[in-house]
Structures are given as structure tokens and as C-alpha cells.
């Protein structure tokens, strides 16, 4: 609460939660007069050395005058921010606006002096770096453009905070003090630094949840059954390697153990440190539990309890308070209403979930918001290929429930540099921050495949995030542009994941097909054509084919330079020489080893044993890792549907009995050899997706599918992803255009916006603005009467076009509101009369006259700024047919030259631009240049919130923009350019 002299109300929008370098969280907020006691207490806990560095002299305590100065701010010229944990200060930062002489000065002075103080116990956690980002954003908002700071040379930590931030700065040394000055406008380097810090911090926050050294299950029942007792049992049976505690307020005081686990009435009673708390108590008791965990120093929570946002408005408010409470103590939270988390690493073996059996270790990471979908994913991966063995198993699993805090973005940050995860599979009911997700997805997909199913959900309940206004198809297109493998069902998710985990990426779309069924081969051939692949004629080995025949045919296909992938089809064979499933699998594995750089898939019919045999392997992990022995084969999936029940272990296996545990370790895996004595080829170097080979662990694992369509669809996604990886290595550039008048356009936009907050420009204003970016628009002259139409034609020159521009007729040539090639006055007057007779008076028609453009293909170009996803450029052919089909392509702005080229070729009707059925090819280079100019306009001027060019007639030589509209408005705030924050509540 501020005094009457303060010039601004409390700026609540400056409050933010941030993730620190070590994965913990802190609250950043403005300092007010009510913080006097907190400030004094904070200062008392700072060492004398840190105080000396702050004030350049011994300063044991703050005077009353100091306390008043540091807690009274006007939030304009004097601003102070504090980082808090548990409601107490751990660091402060302030700025004071100064003039050219270094003395205090009001606006319009645009420089300020900045100073920090961080408690010694919290130094090294990245608190000062986070505070610098936030105080810089505040200063920019208040018209400050530069910070100045004076630092003692011995204060190397603070000097590093400033120099590492990435801002453009000047540095000098005078009178024994280092003087730093730096501008506050974000630079490419400062944004890169900020995002690198964000990745490290968020990844570590998830790592603290997935790899805890100790776990307390709070709400463990005294009798068998119930959620808490089940999770405790799952942790024990999985062989969790850390310390485990059972907690229940109702335990008798003399109870010391429960199922061999130390028992306590409160987490406060635990002598040791607790890293993770799994909360399974009624919703009304959760706040008490969170407070106890926070006071005990617990690092993270998994809240299984339901009754939050999914239950209505009261539950939503309960959820918001839960997140605020947890973050206040520096804890991150999974849930509420979560299914749990799993980490199969031998050094952790964490099953803090409701899954009754621990998945076997593997290289696939799973994320699902829905617990039911999470169960289904675990179950399907378990059944496919004889159980979850090795590389087809799970590295980590997160089911986030209501996703109140930890989201898919956080898990992506973790997977990005997780050495145990090769493929990421995600089921997302919604994407709360599309702009950030596409940025993270692009970076992750450049390193490892990311496969996503997007449900039909909305933004996370309780999150204060902007909802996207983009159609679902547009969002999907943008995800694909970011390298995401976008599939529609969880069956396709698992199909693609198994292929990507087991096989190298294909170098191209050329597919060889071989097998012992001509019909199944033809089905596979047709499926390849449907998916845009280039199949070779199927090779029929006949139903009498032996294992040696399969081996020879597969080895020959893999050696063929005109083949990029092989699909093997197999049905039950007849005859004495027919191989059994084990023989056939061995033959295929040994043949696959001869061509380790090409993927191999198997389509089988009624050969469940073959699928099991193909997945059997002694080890599927890198040589340096350890893994439990391969389990017995489980039932192979025979259909495209699956149960959603709990995961069950194959017969004869014992959960947790893998040779690993708190004190044991598994024997090191050995590199297998093929039956022919050929060792598998080594893996390709990182960053070479097209050259990726089978590693020593997965050389014998061939994915098997019960239907040709499923196998081919998975292969087609792998082909498109491999192509994206190759293109991502050279994304192109945004070309410079010397004829663009950026300053003139900015002045024009500023003058127009002075009229109001948002407006659609008139015809002349639109033409003037587009003209400054080299986009000429053909003049259209209004013709409210036949005589005025004739006069307009005389000025423009015959032949002309007469168009009705009423909203219900605009861009609808199919309704007959356009007359073309009017060669003289007589034809023009006749056409005018026809339109009036068909559609009504000229006032309803709004007719215009326009000079004829060269014949070509009608297209449409649009750009829009979405508050959540950012600026998007779209392209398609004009006309009702394209609109009905939704045949539009989309790219995020700014668009590079390669983006423009692919944008033109991405629509299904693109052949019409390239000479379809003998027509003349149009000038696509001119079209690509137009796309680049529109992209530049919107990127340079975010006030241009919408642009539509329709139609754009692309002729064999050049193009003509016949219609254009532009909308201006104050641009939406760019969350991605501001300081790091967690979603607000």
C-alpha cells in the first residue's frame, strides 16, 4: 500500500513466478511499504561481505531512513522488486531514474541506476539473472532505455550477471570501481541467453521430480487398498533406489513401519530430506499438506487428489490457490488429478503412479494429460512386440492431470537433453502456449523425433493464457512446420514411435516391398501411393518361401541404391520348407543388419509369434548403459484397438526383479552379432538424421504391424520428418529488399492509428501502405451508375472488368457477380444492366471497374497476428472449392526464402501452378517474392494485425493484386520477448 505521494497504483502485473537455475521456484513482486520487517529480516541474513559489495563500505544494518527509502516507491522513477520464497525475501533489486549528471531525475530522463542484493544462501541459483530480466522489462515499460551500475572489481559474481545477460554494453574503470552501462532493448544474444537459461532451469525442475533421492507418500492408508497405499506398493515393487516414507496423520503414534517402509504422522517428523511428495489426501487437507512440505524443504509435489478445476468453479479456485501455495515455497507441482510419474532408469526406478506394474526400461518418453490415455499408451507399448523390451520401452512417463503447473513445455525442456530419451510421444488435450510450444518443439525435433496427438480440449483450466483464434488445421500445420510429427490417434502415436525408436530415418520416399503374399504386397503398394511414397512393384516370394528366401530378398533390397526403405509382408506359409516364426524373424534380423542405414518394417497377418520374435533382443540400450534382462514375450497386438486398462506384466516376470535396485546393478550389455557374423553398424553421428543407423542395442529390432495401412502411415511420417530434418539444417534466409520504405510505412501507420485503437484501412490507404513494401494493387474505381462506370473505363483503358463488391458477393465469382474482358462501352453498359437485374440496385451491388489483368491462376495471400501463436502467413488458391477443402498452407512469420518456396508447393492444388494438364506454368518466383514482402510488412510492423490479398492473379509472367485489405491495431503483447515467467494464476 503506497502513500498519497505515490504516483501509480500497485502494479500487480509485475508479479511473476520464475524457475531458478537449480529447478526451484521463486516469486518476484514489487516491494511496498508493508515489507519493512521483511526487508530488515532479509538484510540481517546477508553476510558482511555481500553488504560491503552492495554499499562499498561496511554497512552492518539498515537505518530507519534506509528502510523507508527501500520500501517507498513511485513505481515510475523509483522501483524495487523482491524475489521471495515462503513469503520471505531472498533477493532484491531496485532502480532509480537519473539524469545526464548522475543525479535523480524524473522522466523524460531515460537512464537509471540499478543495484542488487542476494542472500548468500541463495547465490548461485540464478536469482540475480532472473531479477535483471524483470527489472529491465519494468524499466522499458516506464520509458527507461539504459541501465548504469557501479560494481567493485572483487564482486565478480555481479559483474558476470551483467556481462552474461547479452545486452549491448559499455564498460569502464575509474576510481577503483567498474562502471557498466547497457541498453535494455532485447537483442538476439540476450534472447538466446534468456532461452538457454529457461531451458536449463525448467529441465532441472522436471529432473528434480523424475529423479528424486527420497519420496514421501502422503495419505498412505493403514489398510491395503486406496490410492496412497497403492502408490507406496508400486514404488516398493519397482525397486525405487532412494529413501521411501509413508505418511498419514491418522497413523498410531507407535507405528514405525508400514510394509517395511518408515511410517510418520507428518512429513515434518521425517529426519532426512524429502525431495518428492506424492499427495493422496482429500482436497480439503491438501493445503495443510502443502504447507508442511514447504516448511520441510520438499522440492516437488505430485498431487493425485481430484476435486479441482475439473469439478467446477469452486474447484478451479481451489486449484489456483494450490499452485500459488506450492510456488510460494519454491516447489513445482504435477497435477492435481494426476495419474503419476515414472522413471525407469536403473539408478532411479521410480513408479510414483497408479500403474500397478513398472514399464520396462527403454528410450521412449511419454507425456499425457489424461490418466486414461496414459494407461492406454503404457498398455499398448507393453503389448506391442512381445512386451516393452529395451528401446521400445519407456524412459520416463508423465501424466499431468489438470496440468496446473508442470506442462508439456516443461517436459519437452527436460527431454531435449535427456540422454535416456530418443523419441518423445505426447498426447495433448490442448496447447496452452502455442508460441512457446512451437519454439521448443522445433529445437527438440532437430535433435530427436517428437510425435504428438492433439485432442479437442481447450486451454488449461485456471491458466491466464491467451486462447488462439486459429483454426485447428492451421495449428496442426504450424506444428508440422516446427518438425512435429502430427498424428490423429494414439494407435498412430505408438505405431510411429516404435518405428522411430527401432529404425533409422529413411533417406527418401522410395520403398521396396517384398513378401510371401501377392495380395498383401499390392495392399501395401496402394497404401504407399496414398501416403505420397514412391513404391517399387512388389516382389512376390510365393507362399512357399523359406527363411533363406526372405533373407536373400531383404538383403538384396537393402543393397539397392534406388530403395530408401523396405516393407516385408508375411502371412502364414504352407509347405514343408515353410519357416516358423522364430526362423523367419532371425532371417529378417540378420538380413537387416546388412543394410543398417535403411529402415525395415514388417506387415504380418495372423503371425503373432513373428511380432514377438522380431522384438526379442538381448539388449536394446547403448553399450555404456545397463538394463534388466529381456522379459518373456507378451501377447502381440493384433488389431488397431487396444484396452485402456492397467498395464500388466508378461507371465513369468516379477516387477522390480531385474537385477537392479537400491544396492544391485544389472550386468553390462554386450554387443550382439548377426547370425552371419556381421556386427551391427555403429550409430551415425548426432545431427545426421538421414544417416542414422541401428545401434548395437536395436540392430535386431524390427517393428511389426498387423495392417499394411498402419505400417505405411508410420513410414510416411518418418519420411516427412527426415525431410524436415534435412531442410532444418539450412532454413534459408529472409531476403533484403532495397525498395522497401520501412520508415515511411511506420510513419503512415502511426498517423493512421492516431485516429483510433483499431481500424480497417480504406482503398487508397491500403494501396499506399502496401506500395511502400513494393506490393502494387490494381486500382478499382467505384461505379455507382452506368455513366460513372463508362468514365472509369475511359480512364483505365479497355478491356475492363466489372465487379460487385457487396460483402455477400465479394470474391464469389461463382455467383456471377463478375464480368470480364469488356472491350467497349456497349459491353460495359450491358454487363452493368445484367448485374443490376440479377442482384439489385447499384447501392446493393457496390460495383467497381478495374483494368483487366493478364490471365492466370487466382490465389489468395493472408497474414494475421494471433495473440497466442504469433504472426502467421497463409496461402492458397482462390475460390469456393479451395475454401471447402480447407486447402491452405501456413507458415510462421518471418518467412524465409525456403519457407516461401515450400508454402507455394504445400497445397494440394499446387499442380495448377506448375502446368497441370498442359496449362502454362505461372510465375511462381514472383509469387514467392510477394509472400516474402507481406511477411516483411507484418514482421516489421506488428500493428498490421491482418492483411488479405484476394485475388492475386499469377500469370506466366508476373502477377496482379486485384483486391487488398489491411487492418491496423495496437499489437498484442509478446510474451516470448519478455522476462521468463511461469503461467499466471
CSV table of C-alpha atoms in Angstrom, one decimal, residues 659-816:
chain,number,residue,atom,x,y,z
A,659,UNK,CA,18.9,-57.3,-11.0
A,660,UNK,CA,18.8,-53.6,-10.3
A,661,UNK,CA,17.7,-52.0,-7.1
A,662,UNK,CA,18.9,-49.9,-4.2
A,663,UNK,CA,22.1,-52.0,-3.9
A,664,UNK,CA,22.2,-54.1,-7.0
A,665,UNK,CA,23.2,-53.5,-10.7
A,666,UNK,CA,22.5,-55.3,-13.9
A,667,UNK,CA,25.3,-56.9,-15.9
A,668,UNK,CA,26.6,-54.8,-18.7
A,669,UNK,CA,25.0,-55.4,-22.1
A,670,UNK,CA,27.1,-57.0,-24.7
A,671,UNK,CA,27.1,-56.1,-28.4
A,672,UNK,CA,25.3,-58.8,-30.4
A,673,UNK,CA,26.4,-60.1,-33.7
A,674,UNK,CA,24.2,-61.2,-36.6
A,675,UNK,CA,23.8,-64.9,-37.5
A,676,UNK,CA,26.2,-64.4,-40.4
A,677,UNK,CA,28.8,-63.0,-38.0
A,678,UNK,CA,28.4,-59.4,-39.2
A,679,UNK,CA,28.4,-56.9,-36.3
A,680,UNK,CA,25.8,-54.2,-36.5
A,681,UNK,CA,26.9,-50.9,-37.9
A,682,UNK,CA,27.7,-48.1,-35.4
A,683,UNK,CA,25.2,-45.3,-34.9
A,684,UNK,CA,25.6,-42.2,-37.1
A,685,UNK,CA,26.9,-39.1,-35.6
A,686,UNK,CA,24.5,-36.7,-33.9
A,687,UNK,CA,22.9,-34.2,-36.3
A,688,UNK,CA,22.9,-36.6,-39.2
A,689,UNK,CA,19.3,-38.0,-39.2
A,690,UNK,CA,19.3,-39.3,-42.7
A,691,UNK,CA,22.4,-41.4,-42.0
A,692,UNK,CA,21.2,-42.7,-38.6
A,693,UNK,CA,21.9,-46.4,-38.3
A,694,UNK,CA,20.8,-49.1,-36.0
A,695,UNK,CA,22.9,-49.1,-32.8
A,696,UNK,CA,24.3,-52.1,-31.1
A,697,UNK,CA,21.2,-52.3,-29.0
A,698,UNK,CA,18.5,-52.0,-31.6
A,699,UNK,CA,20.1,-53.7,-34.6
A,700,UNK,CA,17.7,-56.7,-34.4
A,701,UNK,CA,14.5,-54.9,-33.5
A,702,UNK,CA,12.1,-54.6,-36.5
A,703,UNK,CA,8.7,-53.1,-35.9
A,704,UNK,CA,5.8,-55.3,-36.9
A,705,UNK,CA,2.3,-54.1,-37.8
A,706,UNK,CA,-1.0,-56.0,-38.2
A,707,UNK,CA,-2.1,-53.9,-41.1
A,708,UNK,CA,-0.4,-52.5,-44.2
A,709,UNK,CA,-2.0,-49.1,-43.8
A,710,UNK,CA,-0.6,-48.6,-40.3
A,711,UNK,CA,2.9,-49.6,-41.3
A,712,UNK,CA,2.9,-47.4,-44.3
A,713,UNK,CA,1.4,-44.4,-42.5
A,714,UNK,CA,4.2,-44.7,-39.9
A,715,UNK,CA,6.8,-44.9,-42.6
A,716,UNK,CA,5.3,-41.9,-44.4
A,717,UNK,CA,5.6,-39.8,-41.2
A,718,UNK,CA,9.2,-40.9,-40.8
A,719,UNK,CA,10.0,-39.9,-44.4
A,720,UNK,CA,8.4,-36.4,-43.9
A,721,UNK,CA,10.3,-36.0,-40.6
A,722,UNK,CA,13.6,-37.0,-42.2
A,723,UNK,CA,13.0,-34.5,-45.0
A,724,UNK,CA,12.2,-31.8,-42.4
A,725,UNK,CA,15.5,-32.6,-40.5
A,726,UNK,CA,17.5,-32.2,-43.7
A,727,UNK,CA,15.8,-28.9,-44.5
A,728,UNK,CA,16.1,-27.6,-41.0
A,729,UNK,CA,19.8,-27.7,-41.3
A,730,UNK,CA,19.5,-24.9,-43.9
A,731,UNK,CA,16.3,-23.0,-43.1
A,732,UNK,CA,17.1,-20.3,-45.7
A,733,UNK,CA,17.2,-16.5,-45.1
A,734,UNK,CA,14.9,-13.5,-45.0
A,735,UNK,CA,16.0,-11.6,-48.1
A,736,UNK,CA,16.6,-7.8,-48.1
A,737,UNK,CA,14.6,-5.7,-50.5
A,738,UNK,CA,16.2,-2.3,-51.2
A,739,UNK,CA,12.9,-0.8,-52.4
A,740,UNK,CA,11.1,-1.3,-49.1
A,741,UNK,CA,10.3,2.0,-47.3
A,742,UNK,CA,10.1,0.8,-43.7
A,743,UNK,CA,10.3,4.3,-42.1
A,744,UNK,CA,7.7,5.7,-44.4
A,745,UNK,CA,5.4,2.8,-43.6
A,746,UNK,CA,5.9,3.3,-39.9
A,747,UNK,CA,5.1,7.0,-40.1
A,748,UNK,CA,1.9,6.2,-42.1
A,749,UNK,CA,0.8,3.5,-39.7
A,750,UNK,CA,1.4,5.9,-36.7
A,751,UNK,CA,-0.7,8.6,-38.3
A,752,UNK,CA,-3.5,6.2,-39.1
A,753,UNK,CA,-3.6,4.7,-35.6
A,754,UNK,CA,-3.8,8.1,-34.1
A,755,UNK,CA,-7.4,8.1,-35.3
A,756,UNK,CA,-8.4,5.2,-33.1
A,757,UNK,CA,-7.4,1.9,-31.5
A,758,UNK,CA,-8.2,-0.3,-34.5
A,759,UNK,CA,-9.4,0.3,-38.0
A,760,UNK,CA,-9.7,-1.3,-41.4
A,761,UNK,CA,-7.9,0.9,-44.0
A,762,UNK,CA,-9.7,2.4,-47.0
A,763,UNK,CA,-8.7,1.5,-50.5
A,764,UNK,CA,-6.3,4.4,-51.0
A,765,UNK,CA,-4.6,4.0,-47.6
A,766,UNK,CA,-4.3,0.2,-48.2
A,767,UNK,CA,-2.7,0.8,-51.6
A,768,UNK,CA,-0.3,3.4,-50.2
A,769,UNK,CA,0.9,1.2,-47.3
A,770,UNK,CA,1.3,-1.9,-49.5
A,771,UNK,CA,3.1,0.2,-52.1
A,772,UNK,CA,5.8,1.1,-49.6
A,773,UNK,CA,6.6,-2.6,-49.4
A,774,UNK,CA,6.7,-3.0,-53.2
A,775,UNK,CA,3.2,-4.6,-53.4
A,776,UNK,CA,1.2,-2.7,-56.1
A,777,UNK,CA,-2.6,-3.1,-56.0
A,778,UNK,CA,-4.5,-2.6,-59.3
A,779,UNK,CA,-6.8,0.3,-59.0
A,780,UNK,CA,-10.5,-0.3,-58.7
A,781,UNK,CA,-12.8,2.7,-59.4
A,782,UNK,CA,-16.3,2.8,-57.7
A,783,UNK,CA,-19.1,2.9,-60.3
A,784,UNK,CA,-22.4,3.8,-58.6
A,785,UNK,CA,-24.0,4.5,-62.0
A,786,UNK,CA,-23.5,3.2,-65.6
A,787,UNK,CA,-22.2,6.6,-66.7
A,788,UNK,CA,-19.6,6.6,-64.0
A,789,UNK,CA,-18.6,3.1,-65.0
A,790,UNK,CA,-18.0,4.3,-68.5
A,791,UNK,CA,-16.0,7.2,-67.3
A,792,UNK,CA,-13.8,5.0,-65.2
A,793,UNK,CA,-13.2,2.6,-68.1
A,794,UNK,CA,-12.2,5.6,-70.2
A,795,UNK,CA,-9.5,6.5,-67.6
A,796,UNK,CA,-8.3,2.9,-67.0
A,797,UNK,CA,-8.5,1.8,-70.7
A,798,UNK,CA,-10.4,-1.1,-72.2
A,799,UNK,CA,-10.7,-4.0,-71.8
A,800,UNK,CA,-12.0,-3.8,-68.2
A,801,UNK,CA,-13.7,-5.9,-65.6
A,802,UNK,CA,-16.9,-5.0,-63.8
A,803,UNK,CA,-17.2,-6.5,-60.2
A,804,UNK,CA,-19.8,-6.4,-57.5
A,805,UNK,CA,-18.1,-5.8,-54.2
A,806,UNK,CA,-21.0,-6.2,-51.8
A,807,UNK,CA,-20.0,-8.4,-48.8
A,808,UNK,CA,-22.2,-11.3,-49.9
A,809,UNK,CA,-20.7,-11.2,-53.5
A,810,UNK,CA,-17.1,-10.2,-52.9
A,811,UNK,CA,-14.6,-12.8,-54.0
A,812,UNK,CA,-17.5,-15.0,-55.2
A,813,UNK,CA,-17.1,-15.2,-59.0
A,814,UNK,CA,-19.1,-18.5,-58.9
A,815,UNK,CA,-22.2,-16.4,-58.0
A,816,UNK,CA,-21.9,-14.4,-61.3
